[in-house]
């Protein structure tokens, strides 16, 4: 064999006479291809393919690129909870290429009910009440709750609200958490204003809150008396205040007697300088 036969190419062989040296040559018939089908599977980042490859010469035919396959995602993970104010967010990651897909979570459906007199509103997520809800708000300047507030926060600007929700005219509490929006009074310090809840045992309990678009907003699952207090303010008696509480001598003596009877009958009074007295 002087030339190997190949696929699609003839070979050659020869022989010589051992007596005279004469040479005879003939063709070796070309070989036939021996094809094998090969498949490489696609991933989510790399195309696979199909092709036929000859085992003898490596010739390739019938090449076909395969499409990418979908990502192999794991379960969704919530990275930001949706609220009645903002959309949330959830993500999932492909286990093959670590590609992360992000999807928005819709805001929690809710209804905002407003008290027209005070412009205080309650934002009620679906399911908070069974029926049509109304809100009634009264700004309060006397009573036991105001006394509790005034005792602890008497030197600050403050407002006390009796907040009630009603369904079919009857007072009801929400089935879960709702949000309250109270207009921030003019002149209140946004960074220092806080919300307090007057508890049943006569204490002030601070409630987490935030200021947004001129409203102080907080979350609650129970309605009663809520106060907003500007703890950056300081209400000081005016030198020109005509109230007897700032007088001296006999006027102050009679004022103390009046305070004694006010305490017995649980009456509050306020000076023109905004200092409250029990």
GROMACS .gro file of C-alpha atoms in nm, residues 26-186:
model
  161
   26UNK     CA    1  -0.370  -0.055  -0.881
   27UNK     CA    2  -0.628   0.168  -0.711
   28UNK     CA    3  -0.776   0.094  -0.372
   29UNK     CA    4  -1.145   0.177  -0.367
   30UNK     CA    5  -1.241   0.481  -0.150
   31UNK     CA    6  -1.393   0.395   0.187
   32UNK     CA    7  -1.749   0.476   0.289
   33UNK     CA    8  -1.817   0.718   0.579
   34UNK     CA    9  -1.919   0.566   0.911
   35UNK     CA   10  -2.133   0.834   1.069
   36UNK     CA   11  -2.237   0.857   1.435
   37UNK     CA   12  -2.507   1.099   1.560
   38UNK     CA   13  -2.390   1.327   1.843
   39UNK     CA   14  -2.607   1.555   2.062
   40UNK     CA   15  -2.485   1.825   2.304
   41UNK     CA   16  -2.761   1.946   2.537
   42UNK     CA   17  -2.837   2.321   2.560
   43UNK     CA   18  -2.827   2.508   2.889
   44UNK     CA   19  -2.980   2.845   2.979
   45UNK     CA   20  -2.658   3.022   2.875
   46UNK     CA   21  -2.503   2.801   2.601
   47UNK     CA   22  -2.657   2.660   2.284
   48UNK     CA   23  -2.640   2.284   2.233
   49UNK     CA   24  -2.621   2.112   1.892
   50UNK     CA   25  -2.684   1.798   1.690
   51UNK     CA   26  -2.450   1.662   1.418
   52UNK     CA   27  -2.329   1.344   1.245
   53UNK     CA   28  -1.956   1.273   1.269
   54UNK     CA   29  -1.767   1.007   1.071
   55UNK     CA   30  -1.579   0.769   1.297
   56UNK     CA   31  -1.311   0.720   1.028
   57UNK     CA   32  -1.226   1.069   0.907
   58UNK     CA   33  -1.407   1.304   1.145
   59UNK     CA   34  -1.616   1.459   0.869
   60UNK     CA   35  -1.923   1.642   1.005
   61UNK     CA   36  -2.264   1.675   0.843
   62UNK     CA   37  -2.620   1.772   0.940
   63UNK     CA   38  -2.508   2.029   1.202
   64UNK     CA   39  -2.801   2.192   1.385
   65UNK     CA   40  -2.785   2.445   1.669
   66UNK     CA   41  -3.034   2.383   1.949
   67UNK     CA   42  -3.220   2.668   2.126
   68UNK     CA   43  -3.139   2.775   2.481
   69UNK     CA   44  -3.349   2.610   2.748
   70UNK     CA   45  -3.536   2.805   3.022
   71UNK     CA   46  -3.363   2.892   3.348
   72UNK     CA   47  -3.393   2.641   3.629
   73UNK     CA   48  -3.535   2.870   3.896
   74UNK     CA   49  -3.572   2.792   4.264
   75UNK     CA   50  -3.859   2.917   4.478
   76UNK     CA   51  -3.945   3.285   4.514
   77UNK     CA   52  -3.798   3.471   4.812
   78UNK     CA   53  -3.964   3.792   4.934
   79UNK     CA   54  -3.700   4.062   4.979
   80UNK     CA   55  -3.944   4.346   5.050
   81UNK     CA   56  -4.293   4.304   5.191
   82UNK     CA   57  -4.573   4.487   5.015
   83UNK     CA   58  -4.772   4.738   5.222
   84UNK     CA   59  -5.075   4.954   5.158
   85UNK     CA   60  -4.833   5.236   5.069
   86UNK     CA   61  -4.562   5.061   4.865
   87UNK     CA   62  -4.518   4.766   4.632
   88UNK     CA   63  -4.305   4.477   4.751
   89UNK     CA   64  -4.042   4.268   4.575
   90UNK     CA   65  -3.952   3.901   4.537
   91UNK     CA   66  -3.658   3.726   4.368
   92UNK     CA   67  -3.563   3.379   4.246
   93UNK     CA   68  -3.229   3.245   4.123
   94UNK     CA   69  -3.135   3.000   3.849
   95UNK     CA   70  -2.949   2.700   3.992
   96UNK     CA   71  -2.745   2.663   3.670
   97UNK     CA   72  -2.615   3.013   3.597
   98UNK     CA   73  -2.714   3.210   3.911
   99UNK     CA   74  -2.919   3.455   3.708
  100UNK     CA   75  -3.162   3.637   3.940
  101UNK     CA   76  -3.513   3.734   3.835
  102UNK     CA   77  -3.697   4.010   4.023
  103UNK     CA   78  -4.072   4.059   4.032
  104UNK     CA   79  -4.287   4.329   4.189
  105UNK     CA   80  -4.548   4.244   4.450
  106UNK     CA   81  -4.862   4.456   4.426
  107UNK     CA   82  -4.960   4.690   4.707
  108UNK     CA   83  -5.199   4.547   4.962
  109UNK     CA   84  -5.549   4.647   4.859
  110UNK     CA   85  -5.699   4.895   5.100
  111UNK     CA   86  -5.963   5.161   5.155
  112UNK     CA   87  -5.895   5.506   5.301
  113UNK     CA   88  -6.173   5.646   5.521
  114UNK     CA   89  -6.150   6.011   5.624
  115UNK     CA   90  -6.303   6.220   5.902
  116UNK     CA   91  -6.392   6.543   5.724
  117UNK     CA   92  -6.388   6.754   6.041
  118UNK     CA   93  -6.028   6.680   6.143
  119UNK     CA   94  -5.894   6.546   5.811
  120UNK     CA   95  -5.768   6.240   6.002
  121UNK     CA   96  -5.797   5.925   5.793
  122UNK     CA   97  -5.772   5.550   5.852
  123UNK     CA   98  -5.630   5.324   5.580
  124UNK     CA   99  -5.795   4.983   5.604
  125UNK     CA  100  -5.639   4.680   5.427
  126UNK     CA  101  -5.888   4.432   5.283
  127UNK     CA  102  -6.045   4.226   5.559
  128UNK     CA  103  -5.991   4.482   5.834
  129UNK     CA  104  -6.365   4.528   5.879
  130UNK     CA  105  -6.676   4.331   5.792
  131UNK     CA  106  -6.899   4.588   5.629
  132UNK     CA  107  -6.879   4.956   5.537
  133UNK     CA  108  -6.653   5.138   5.781
  134UNK     CA  109  -6.674   5.498   5.901
  135UNK     CA  110  -6.427   5.690   6.114
  136UNK     CA  111  -6.509   5.951   6.378
  137UNK     CA  112  -6.237   6.168   6.528
  138UNK     CA  113  -6.267   6.424   6.806
  139UNK     CA  114  -5.979   6.645   6.917
  140UNK     CA  115  -5.994   6.644   7.298
  141UNK     CA  116  -5.893   6.915   7.542
  142UNK     CA  117  -6.014   6.769   7.871
  143UNK     CA  118  -6.090   6.446   8.050
  144UNK     CA  119  -5.880   6.176   8.213
  145UNK     CA  120  -5.676   6.096   7.901
  146UNK     CA  121  -5.582   6.461   7.854
  147UNK     CA  122  -5.482   6.482   8.219
  148UNK     CA  123  -5.250   6.183   8.171
  149UNK     CA  124  -5.101   6.344   7.860
  150UNK     CA  125  -5.065   6.682   8.024
  151UNK     CA  126  -4.900   6.538   8.334
  152UNK     CA  127  -4.617   6.384   8.132
  153UNK     CA  128  -4.601   6.613   7.827
  154UNK     CA  129  -4.741   6.939   7.960
  155UNK     CA  130  -4.446   7.151   7.849
  156UNK     CA  131  -4.472   7.046   7.482
  157UNK     CA  132  -4.706   7.130   7.196
  158UNK     CA  133  -4.954   6.845   7.174
  159UNK     CA  134  -5.287   6.732   7.030
  160UNK     CA  135  -5.506   6.450   7.161
  161UNK     CA  136  -5.752   6.263   6.938
  162UNK     CA  137  -6.029   6.025   7.032
  163UNK     CA  138  -6.042   5.797   6.723
  164UNK     CA  139  -6.333   5.559   6.668
  165UNK     CA  140  -6.427   5.332   6.377
  166UNK     CA  141  -6.787   5.227   6.317
  167UNK     CA  142  -6.964   4.967   6.106
  168UNK     CA  143  -7.341   5.014   6.066
  169UNK     CA  144  -7.324   5.285   6.332
  170UNK     CA  145  -7.164   5.060   6.595
  171UNK     CA  146  -6.817   5.104   6.739
  172UNK     CA  147  -6.584   4.825   6.627
  173UNK     CA  148  -6.214   4.750   6.643
  174UNK     CA  149  -6.027   4.635   6.329
  175UNK     CA  150  -5.964   4.266   6.265
  176UNK     CA  151  -5.596   4.341   6.211
  177UNK     CA  152  -5.355   4.629   6.168
  178UNK     CA  153  -5.468   4.952   6.003
  179UNK     CA  154  -5.286   5.280   5.940
  180UNK     CA  155  -5.376   5.625   6.071
  181UNK     CA  156  -5.282   5.953   5.900
  182UNK     CA  157  -5.302   6.272   6.108
  183UNK     CA  158  -5.221   6.613   5.952
  184UNK     CA  159  -4.909   6.753   6.117
  185UNK     CA  160  -5.010   7.083   6.283
  186UNK     CA  161  -4.841   7.395   6.155
   0.00000   0.00000   0.00000
